[in-house]
Coordinates of C-alpha atoms and ligand atoms in Angstrom, one line a residue:
M219 CA -87.8 24.2 18.2
D220 CA -88.0 20.4 19.0
I221 CA -90.9 18.5 17.3
K222 CA -92.6 15.6 19.2
I223 CA -95.0 13.2 18.1
K224 CA -97.1 11.8 20.9
K225 CA -99.9 9.4 21.1
G226 CA -103.1 11.0 22.6
A227 CA -105.5 13.9 22.2
V228 CA -104.4 17.4 21.7
S229 CA -106.9 18.4 24.4
G230 CA -105.3 16.2 27.0
E231 CA -101.8 17.4 26.3
K232 CA -100.5 20.3 28.4
S233 CA -99.0 23.1 26.3
D234 CA -99.0 26.9 26.2
A235 CA -101.2 26.9 23.2
A236 CA -102.9 24.4 20.8
V237 CA -102.8 25.5 17.1
F238 CA -106.0 24.7 15.0
M239 CA -106.0 25.6 11.3
L240 CA -109.4 26.7 10.0
F241 CA -110.7 27.6 6.4
E242 CA -112.2 30.9 5.7
G243 CA -116.0 30.8 6.5
E244 CA -116.0 27.6 8.2
K245 CA -117.1 26.7 11.7
P246 CA -115.1 24.7 14.3
A247 CA -115.4 20.9 13.7
G248 CA -114.1 17.7 15.4
A249 CA -111.7 18.3 18.3
L250 CA -111.9 22.0 18.0
S251 CA -115.7 22.0 18.2
K252 CA -115.4 20.0 21.5
I253 CA -113.0 22.4 23.0
D254 CA -115.4 25.3 21.8
G255 CA -118.3 23.5 23.5
A256 CA -116.4 23.0 26.7
Q257 CA -115.6 26.7 26.8
G258 CA -119.0 28.1 26.3
G259 CA -118.6 28.7 22.5
V260 CA -115.9 31.4 22.7
I261 CA -114.4 30.2 19.4
S262 CA -117.7 30.1 17.5
R263 CA -118.7 33.4 18.8
A264 CA -115.5 35.1 17.6
I265 CA -116.1 33.6 14.2
A266 CA -119.8 34.6 14.2
S267 CA -118.7 38.2 15.1
G268 CA -116.0 38.4 12.3
E269 CA -113.2 38.7 14.8
F270 CA -111.6 35.7 13.2
T271 CA -112.4 35.0 9.4
G272 CA -110.0 32.4 8.4
K273 CA -108.4 34.5 5.8
P274 CA -104.7 33.2 4.7
G275 CA -102.3 33.7 7.6
E276 CA -104.8 35.4 9.9
T277 CA -104.5 34.4 13.6
A278 CA -106.5 34.7 16.9
L279 CA -105.5 33.8 20.3
F280 CA -107.9 32.5 23.0
H281 CA -107.4 31.9 26.7
L282 CA -109.0 28.7 28.1
A283 CA -110.5 28.3 31.5
S284 CA -109.5 24.7 31.9
K285 CA -106.7 23.5 34.2
T286 CA -105.8 20.6 31.9
G287 CA -104.7 20.4 28.4
P288 CA -103.6 23.6 26.5
E289 CA -103.8 27.1 28.3
R290 CA -104.6 28.8 25.1
I291 CA -105.9 28.2 21.6
I292 CA -104.4 29.8 18.4
L293 CA -106.5 29.8 15.4
A294 CA -104.7 30.0 12.1
G295 CA -106.5 30.8 8.8
L296 CA -106.1 28.5 5.7
G297 CA -108.1 30.8 3.3
R298 CA -110.8 29.6 1.2
R299 CA -111.1 25.8 0.9
E300 CA -111.4 25.8 -2.9
K301 CA -108.2 27.8 -3.2
F302 CA -106.1 25.5 -1.0
S303 CA -102.6 24.6 -1.8
P304 CA -99.5 23.1 0.4
D305 CA -98.5 26.9 0.7
S306 CA -101.7 27.7 2.7
L307 CA -100.8 25.1 5.4
M308 CA -97.3 26.4 5.7
R309 CA -98.6 30.0 5.9
A310 CA -101.2 29.1 8.6
A311 CA -98.5 27.1 10.5
G312 CA -95.9 29.9 10.1
A313 CA -98.4 32.6 11.2
A314 CA -99.3 30.5 14.2
A315 CA -95.7 29.9 15.3
G316 CA -94.9 33.8 14.7
L317 CA -97.8 34.6 17.1
A318 CA -96.6 32.0 19.7
G319 CA -93.1 33.4 19.4
K320 CA -94.1 37.1 19.7
T321 CA -96.3 36.2 22.8
A322 CA -93.2 34.3 24.2
L323 CA -95.0 30.9 24.3
K324 CA -92.8 28.1 24.8
E325 CA -94.5 24.9 24.2
I326 CA -97.2 24.5 21.5
S327 CA -99.1 21.7 20.0
A328 CA -100.9 21.6 16.6
Y329 CA -103.8 19.4 15.9
P330 CA -103.2 17.5 12.7
A331 CA -106.5 17.7 10.7
P332 CA -105.1 17.6 7.1
P333 CA -107.5 18.9 4.4
E334 CA -108.5 16.6 1.6
G335 CA -105.6 15.6 -0.6
I336 CA -103.1 16.2 2.2
S337 CA -101.6 13.0 4.0
L338 CA -100.5 13.1 7.7
H339 CA -97.0 12.8 6.5
Q340 CA -97.5 16.0 4.4
F341 CA -99.3 17.9 7.1
A342 CA -96.5 17.2 9.5
S343 CA -93.7 18.1 6.9
L344 CA -95.5 21.3 5.8
T345 CA -96.4 22.4 9.5
A346 CA -92.8 21.7 10.5
Q347 CA -91.5 23.8 7.4
G348 CA -93.9 26.6 7.8
M349 CA -93.1 27.0 11.8
L350 CA -89.4 26.6 11.4
L351 CA -89.0 28.9 8.5
A352 CA -91.3 31.6 10.1
L353 CA -89.2 31.4 13.4
Y354 CA -85.9 31.9 11.7
N355 CA -84.3 35.0 12.9
F356 CA -80.7 36.2 12.0
D357 CA -79.9 37.7 15.4
R358 CA -76.3 36.5 16.3
F359 CA -74.9 40.1 15.8
K360 CA -77.2 41.5 18.5
K361 CA -75.9 41.8 21.8
A362 CA -79.1 40.4 23.4
E363 CA -80.4 37.4 21.3
S364 CA -84.1 37.2 21.6
D365 CA -85.5 34.9 24.3
R366 CA -88.8 34.7 22.5
K367 CA -88.2 31.3 20.9
V368 CA -90.7 28.6 20.7
K369 CA -89.1 25.6 22.3
S370 CA -91.4 22.7 21.2
L371 CA -94.1 21.6 18.9
T372 CA -96.0 18.5 19.8
L373 CA -98.2 16.8 17.1
P374 CA -100.7 14.3 18.8
A375 CA -101.2 11.1 17.0
S376 CA -104.5 9.2 17.2
D377 CA -102.9 5.7 16.7
R378 CA -99.5 4.0 16.0
A379 CA -99.9 4.3 12.1
A380 CA -100.5 8.0 12.5
E381 CA -97.6 8.3 14.7
I382 CA -95.3 6.9 12.1
E383 CA -96.5 9.0 9.4
L384 CA -96.3 12.3 11.6
K385 CA -92.7 11.2 12.7
K386 CA -91.6 10.8 9.0
G387 CA -93.3 13.8 7.8
A388 CA -91.9 15.8 10.7
A389 CA -88.5 14.6 10.3
E390 CA -88.5 15.6 6.5
G391 CA -90.0 18.9 7.2
R392 CA -87.2 19.6 9.6
I393 CA -84.5 18.5 7.3
I394 CA -85.9 20.8 4.4
A395 CA -86.4 23.9 6.9
D396 CA -82.9 23.4 8.4
S397 CA -81.3 23.3 5.0
V398 CA -83.1 26.5 4.0
N399 CA -81.9 28.1 7.3
F400 CA -78.4 26.8 6.8
A401 CA -78.4 28.8 3.4
K402 CA -80.0 31.8 5.1
D403 CA -77.3 31.9 7.6
M404 CA -74.6 32.0 4.8
I405 CA -76.5 34.6 2.7
N406 CA -77.3 36.9 5.5
A407 CA -73.9 36.9 7.0
P408 CA -71.7 40.0 6.1
A409 CA -69.2 39.7 3.3
N410 CA -66.2 40.4 5.7
E411 CA -67.2 37.3 7.3
M412 CA -68.6 35.1 4.6
T413 CA -65.4 35.1 2.3
P414 CA -64.9 32.2 -0.3
S415 CA -62.8 30.5 2.2
V416 CA -65.6 30.6 4.8
M417 CA -68.0 29.4 2.1
A418 CA -65.6 26.5 1.6
A419 CA -65.7 25.8 5.3
R420 CA -69.5 25.9 5.4
A421 CA -69.5 23.2 2.4
K422 CA -66.9 21.3 4.4
A423 CA -69.2 21.1 7.5
A424 CA -72.2 20.2 5.3
A425 CA -70.2 17.4 3.6
R426 CA -69.3 16.1 7.0
D427 CA -72.8 16.3 8.3
V428 CA -74.5 14.4 5.6
G429 CA -71.7 12.5 4.0
L430 CA -70.8 14.3 0.7
K431 CA -67.8 14.1 -1.3
L432 CA -65.9 17.6 -1.2
K433 CA -63.4 18.9 -3.6
I434 CA -62.2 22.5 -3.3
L435 CA -60.3 23.8 -6.4
E436 CA -57.7 26.4 -5.4
A437 CA -56.7 29.3 -7.9
D438 CA -53.8 27.1 -9.1
D439 CA -56.0 24.3 -9.8
C440 CA -58.4 26.6 -11.7
K441 CA -55.4 28.0 -13.7
R442 CA -54.4 24.6 -14.8
L443 CA -58.0 23.9 -15.9
G444 CA -58.1 27.1 -17.9
M445 CA -60.6 28.8 -15.9
G446 CA -59.7 32.4 -17.2
A447 CA -63.1 33.8 -16.7
F448 CA -63.5 32.9 -13.2
L449 CA -60.0 33.8 -12.3
G450 CA -60.3 37.0 -14.0
V451 CA -63.1 38.1 -11.6
A452 CA -61.0 37.0 -8.6
M453 CA -58.0 39.2 -9.5
G454 CA -59.1 42.3 -7.9
S455 CA -59.6 40.8 -4.5
K456 CA -57.2 40.0 -1.7
Q457 CA -59.5 37.0 -0.9
P458 CA -58.5 33.8 -2.5
P459 CA -61.1 32.5 -4.7
K460 CA -62.6 28.9 -4.0
F461 CA -64.1 26.5 -6.7
I462 CA -66.4 24.2 -4.5
V463 CA -67.6 20.9 -5.7
L464 CA -69.8 18.7 -3.7
E465 CA -71.0 15.2 -4.9
Y466 CA -73.7 13.0 -3.7
N467 CA -74.4 9.6 -4.8
G468 CA -77.7 8.2 -3.8
A469 CA -79.1 6.7 -7.0
K470 CA -79.9 3.2 -7.1
P471 CA -77.3 1.0 -9.0
V472 CA -79.6 0.7 -12.1
D473 CA -79.8 4.4 -12.5
R474 CA -76.0 5.1 -12.1
R475 CA -75.4 4.6 -15.7
Q476 CA -77.2 8.0 -16.3
G477 CA -75.1 11.1 -15.5
P478 CA -75.9 13.0 -12.4
Y479 CA -78.0 16.1 -11.9
V480 CA -75.5 19.2 -11.6
I481 CA -76.5 22.3 -9.8
I482 CA -74.5 25.5 -10.1
G483 CA -74.8 28.5 -7.9
K484 CA -73.1 31.9 -8.5
G485 CA -70.9 32.7 -5.4
I486 CA -69.8 36.3 -5.5
T487 CA -69.5 36.8 -1.7
F488 CA -69.3 40.6 -2.4
D489 CA -70.2 42.4 -5.8
S490 CA -68.7 45.9 -5.6
G491 CA -68.8 45.9 -9.4
G492 CA -65.0 46.0 -9.6
I493 CA -63.5 48.7 -11.7
S494 CA -66.9 49.4 -13.2
I495 CA -67.8 50.1 -9.6
K496 CA -71.4 50.2 -8.3
P497 CA -73.1 53.3 -7.2
S498 CA -72.6 53.4 -3.3
E499 CA -76.4 53.5 -2.4
G500 CA -77.6 50.1 -1.8
M501 CA -74.2 48.4 -2.3
E502 CA -74.4 46.9 1.0
K503 CA -76.8 44.5 -0.4
M504 CA -74.3 43.0 -2.6
K505 CA -73.1 40.6 0.2
Y506 CA -76.1 38.4 -1.0
D507 CA -74.6 37.9 -4.6
M508 CA -73.5 34.4 -3.2
A509 CA -77.3 33.5 -2.8
G510 CA -77.0 31.0 -5.7
A511 CA -74.0 29.4 -4.1
G512 CA -75.7 29.2 -0.8
A513 CA -78.8 27.6 -2.3
V514 CA -76.8 24.8 -4.1
I515 CA -74.6 23.9 -1.0
A516 CA -77.8 23.7 1.1
A517 CA -80.0 21.9 -1.6
I518 CA -77.2 19.0 -1.9
R519 CA -77.0 18.8 1.8
C520 CA -80.9 18.5 1.9
A521 CA -81.0 15.9 -0.8
A522 CA -78.4 13.7 1.0
A523 CA -80.0 14.1 4.4
L524 CA -83.3 13.1 3.0
K525 CA -81.5 10.2 1.2
L526 CA -83.1 11.1 -2.3
P527 CA -82.3 8.3 -4.8
V528 CA -80.4 10.6 -7.1
N529 CA -76.8 11.4 -8.0
L530 CA -76.3 15.0 -7.7
V531 CA -73.2 17.4 -8.0
A532 CA -73.2 21.1 -6.5
I533 CA -70.7 23.4 -8.0
A534 CA -70.1 26.9 -6.3
P535 CA -67.5 29.1 -8.0
C536 CA -66.8 31.6 -5.1
T537 CA -64.9 34.9 -5.2
E538 CA -65.3 38.6 -4.4
N539 CA -65.7 41.1 -7.3
M540 CA -63.3 44.0 -6.1
P541 CA -61.5 46.8 -7.9
G542 CA -58.0 45.9 -6.6
G543 CA -54.9 47.0 -8.3
A544 CA -54.7 43.6 -10.3
A545 CA -58.5 43.6 -11.1
L546 CA -59.8 43.2 -14.5
K547 CA -60.5 46.3 -16.5
P548 CA -62.9 47.0 -19.3
G549 CA -61.5 46.2 -22.5
D550 CA -59.4 43.4 -21.0
M551 CA -60.1 39.8 -22.6
V552 CA -60.2 36.5 -20.8
R553 CA -60.4 33.1 -22.0
A554 CA -62.9 30.4 -20.6
M555 CA -62.2 26.8 -19.9
N556 CA -64.0 25.8 -23.3
G557 CA -61.5 28.1 -25.1
K558 CA -64.1 31.0 -25.9
T559 CA -62.7 34.4 -25.5
I560 CA -64.6 37.2 -23.9
E561 CA -64.2 41.1 -24.0
I562 CA -64.9 42.7 -20.6
I563 CA -67.1 45.6 -21.3
S564 CA -68.2 45.8 -17.7
T565 CA -66.3 44.3 -14.6
D566 CA -69.9 44.4 -13.1
A567 CA -71.3 41.8 -15.3
E568 CA -69.0 39.3 -13.3
G569 CA -71.7 36.6 -12.5
R570 CA -71.8 35.3 -16.1
L571 CA -67.9 34.9 -16.1
V572 CA -67.8 32.6 -13.0
L573 CA -70.8 30.8 -14.3
A574 CA -69.1 30.2 -17.7
D575 CA -66.3 28.3 -16.2
A576 CA -68.5 26.3 -13.8
L577 CA -70.6 25.4 -16.8
C578 CA -67.7 24.1 -18.6
Y579 CA -66.5 22.2 -15.7
A580 CA -69.9 20.6 -15.2
A581 CA -69.6 19.0 -18.6
R582 CA -67.0 16.3 -17.4
Y583 CA -69.9 14.7 -15.3
K584 CA -71.8 14.0 -18.5
P585 CA -74.7 15.4 -16.6
R586 CA -78.4 14.3 -17.2
A587 CA -79.3 17.9 -16.8
V588 CA -77.8 21.1 -15.2
I589 CA -79.5 23.8 -13.3
D590 CA -77.7 27.1 -12.5
I591 CA -79.0 29.6 -10.0
A592 CA -77.7 33.1 -9.8
T593 CA -78.3 36.6 -8.7
L594 CA -77.4 37.7 -12.4
T595 CA -79.1 40.7 -13.6
G596 CA -80.8 43.9 -12.3
A597 CA -83.0 43.7 -15.3
C598 CA -84.6 40.7 -13.9
V599 CA -85.6 42.7 -11.0
I600 CA -87.1 45.2 -13.3
A601 CA -88.9 42.5 -15.3
L602 CA -90.4 40.2 -12.7
G603 CA -89.8 42.1 -9.4
D604 CA -89.7 39.9 -6.3
S605 CA -92.5 37.6 -7.4
A606 CA -90.8 35.3 -9.8
I607 CA -87.6 33.7 -10.7
G608 CA -86.3 34.4 -14.4
L609 CA -86.2 31.1 -16.1
M610 CA -84.3 30.3 -19.3
G611 CA -82.9 27.1 -20.9
N612 CA -82.5 24.8 -23.8
D613 CA -84.7 21.8 -23.0
R614 CA -88.4 22.0 -22.9
G615 CA -88.9 19.0 -20.8
L616 CA -86.4 20.3 -18.3
I617 CA -88.1 23.8 -18.2
G618 CA -91.4 22.4 -17.7
E619 CA -90.2 20.3 -14.7
V620 CA -88.6 23.4 -13.2
I621 CA -91.6 25.4 -13.6
R622 CA -93.7 22.5 -12.0
A623 CA -91.3 22.1 -9.0
G624 CA -91.3 25.9 -8.5
E625 CA -95.1 26.1 -8.3
A626 CA -95.1 23.1 -5.8
A627 CA -92.6 24.8 -3.6
N628 CA -94.1 28.3 -4.0
E629 CA -90.9 29.4 -5.5
R630 CA -92.3 30.3 -9.0
A631 CA -90.3 30.7 -12.0
W632 CA -91.4 32.3 -15.2
E633 CA -90.0 31.6 -18.6
L634 CA -88.4 34.0 -20.8
P635 CA -87.5 33.4 -24.4
M636 CA -84.1 32.4 -25.8
W637 CA -84.5 33.1 -29.6
D638 CA -81.2 32.9 -31.6
E639 CA -81.3 36.7 -32.3
Y640 CA -80.8 37.5 -28.7
L641 CA -77.2 36.1 -29.0
D642 CA -76.3 38.8 -31.4
A643 CA -75.9 41.4 -28.8
M644 CA -73.2 39.3 -27.1
K645 CA -71.0 38.6 -30.0
G646 CA -67.6 40.2 -29.6
D647 CA -65.8 42.6 -32.1
V648 CA -62.4 41.1 -31.5
T649 CA -63.5 38.2 -29.2
D650 CA -65.8 35.4 -29.4
L651 CA -68.1 37.1 -27.0
K652 CA -68.6 40.3 -25.0
N653 CA -69.8 40.2 -21.4
V654 CA -72.5 42.9 -21.9
G655 CA -75.0 43.1 -24.6
G656 CA -76.6 46.5 -23.8
R657 CA -79.7 47.5 -21.9
K658 CA -82.2 45.6 -24.0
A659 CA -83.6 42.3 -22.6
A660 CA -80.5 42.3 -20.4
T661 CA -81.8 39.1 -18.5
V662 CA -82.1 37.3 -21.7
T663 CA -78.7 38.2 -23.2
A664 CA -77.1 37.2 -20.0
G665 CA -78.8 33.8 -20.4
K666 CA -77.7 33.6 -24.1
F667 CA -74.1 34.3 -23.1
L668 CA -74.3 31.3 -20.5
Q669 CA -75.8 29.1 -23.1
E670 CA -72.5 29.5 -25.3
F671 CA -70.8 27.4 -22.4
V672 CA -73.4 24.6 -22.4
D673 CA -73.6 21.3 -24.2
Y674 CA -76.3 19.3 -22.1
P675 CA -79.9 19.9 -21.0
W676 CA -79.8 23.0 -19.0
A677 CA -81.9 25.5 -17.2
H678 CA -80.9 28.9 -15.7
L679 CA -82.6 30.6 -12.9
D680 CA -82.2 34.3 -12.3
I681 CA -82.8 35.1 -8.8
A682 CA -81.8 38.8 -8.6
G683 CA -85.2 39.8 -7.8
T684 CA -86.3 37.0 -5.3
A685 CA -83.1 36.2 -3.3
W686 CA -83.7 38.9 -0.8
E687 CA -87.0 39.9 1.1
E688 CA -87.4 43.6 1.8
K689 CA -90.5 43.5 4.0
G690 CA -91.1 39.9 5.2
R691 CA -93.7 37.6 4.0
P692 CA -95.4 34.5 5.5
Y693 CA -92.9 32.1 6.5
C694 CA -90.1 34.3 5.1
P695 CA -88.7 37.0 7.4
K696 CA -86.9 40.0 6.1
G697 CA -83.4 39.2 4.5
A698 CA -82.2 36.3 2.7
T699 CA -85.0 34.0 1.2
A700 CA -82.8 31.1 0.2
I701 CA -84.9 30.9 -2.8
G702 CA -84.2 27.8 -4.9
V703 CA -83.4 25.4 -2.2
R704 CA -86.9 24.1 -1.9
L705 CA -87.6 24.3 -5.6
I706 CA -84.4 22.1 -6.3
V707 CA -85.3 19.7 -3.5
E708 CA -88.7 19.4 -4.9
F709 CA -87.4 18.9 -8.5
L710 CA -85.1 16.1 -7.2
K711 CA -87.8 14.5 -5.2
R712 CA -89.8 14.2 -8.3
K713 CA -86.8 12.1 -9.8
G714 CA -86.4 9.8 -6.8
Ligands
LIG1085 N1 -75.1 41.0 -8.9 C1 -75.5 41.8 -9.9 C2 -76.9 41.7 -10.2 C3 -78.0 42.0 -9.2 C4 -78.5 43.2 -9.3 C5 -78.3 41.2 -8.3 C6 -79.5 43.7 -8.4 C7 -79.2 41.6 -7.2 C8 -79.8 42.7 -7.2 C9 -74.8 41.6 -11.2 O1 -73.4 41.1 -11.2 C10 -74.7 42.8 -12.0 O2 -74.1 43.6 -11.4 N2 -75.3 42.9 -13.2 C11 -75.3 44.0 -14.0 C12 -74.8 43.5 -15.4 C13 -74.8 44.6 -16.3 C14 -73.4 45.4 -15.9 C15 -74.7 44.1 -17.7 C16 -76.7 44.5 -14.0 O3 -77.7 43.8 -14.0 O4 -76.7 45.8 -13.8
LIG1086 MN1 -72.1 42.8 -10.8
LIG1087 ZN1 -73.1 40.2 -9.3

């Protein structure tokens, strides 16, 4: 979908449909009330009769009699005015675009009437994001790709100043949505396609597109660095592991003395469980066990495209977890990059192993803060379901910032406790650590395990419950959610 900003009135612009967003329980005002009047009050009648109430994400379609201007009106509900948040706008925009797509409309316009507290810039950005995310469709494995694609969105600008604001906002929204969709394409792809090597190729493409430094550590490089935990996981697979590092330097010279932010994403391109093999039911889902890696590659791409004034490193340790002849076995021991030894209790607790070495590797950057993101524990799905990211960390300030960024992006994170006693479960009998601490508080004990590889401000996001959408939500169709991309970008925006 192209986004065009044009000077003029929405009522003068020829289109298949003009989108208007309306609060619950409110009557048409401004441009919409003029159209309503010219059409004999069709819109106000639909509201009076309760056909359209303005509830969040509700839509209604009206055909217009006039020969000029839009052929139809799409109303989209913003919910109650006092409950308004940026998410309400994305939701309304997404629902409107979804209806346009389903109805095979090609060219739509949207009237920019930002509610109080929302600038024209934000209006354009949120509208673009809501629509582009809602229209995402992973259909390249279908013989007939859908032709129900909205081709263009036009935002009318009342004057030159509005035009500039809308253009900037739309450009930002496009970059963010494209980055989220770039992550979704990786995460939705089947594991026989999205191997660690292909992940590396995608990282390379992102690096080329937006100008990032790229380093791919091969197995030999990792061996020299002493990454026994990461390499241990890779041993059961025919696919060579790739330890992907991307760097973006956007900070102003005065800020360069501080270390970069580092984001780390778990990149298990398929988690069979290894020798501790998973039950076959639902195992196909484990192609999305690289959702963390997809999110950090997309987030750094986005940060660079937005030219955020920060220094950022993205690390994605990528490997399959397979039960090949050389695979790790329960009872095996591995040594991580910081020298700590780990007894493998279950080869299915592989995420913390690959993250352990990535967290050690991050230390070389003397980072200002590190955020890791991982589909780490089934227990997180039980604890928080698909409504919240499990959040743990060692720094109150950083944890607060992550929570607030998550709320702003509507990718909410909920903090779990990290008291010392939780580490006891992870202490080894014959090693420093073991990789499983039993059923109790399994999300937290995984977090405590990771903390043993950290010596900087750090936050850990467990996205096992939120990385995959089962039913489809507003502006998030079924499949990969690419959760974390918008949270991280929001976090970084607040730094710049
Ligand atoms: N990738 C899984 C966690 C997961 C489960 C992600 C469900 C998404 C949905 C992880 O590698 C895993 O297998 N974790 C085990 C750890 C256990 C063996 C300590 C788990 O949570 O069951
Ligand atoms: Mn596993
Ligand atoms: Zn896993």
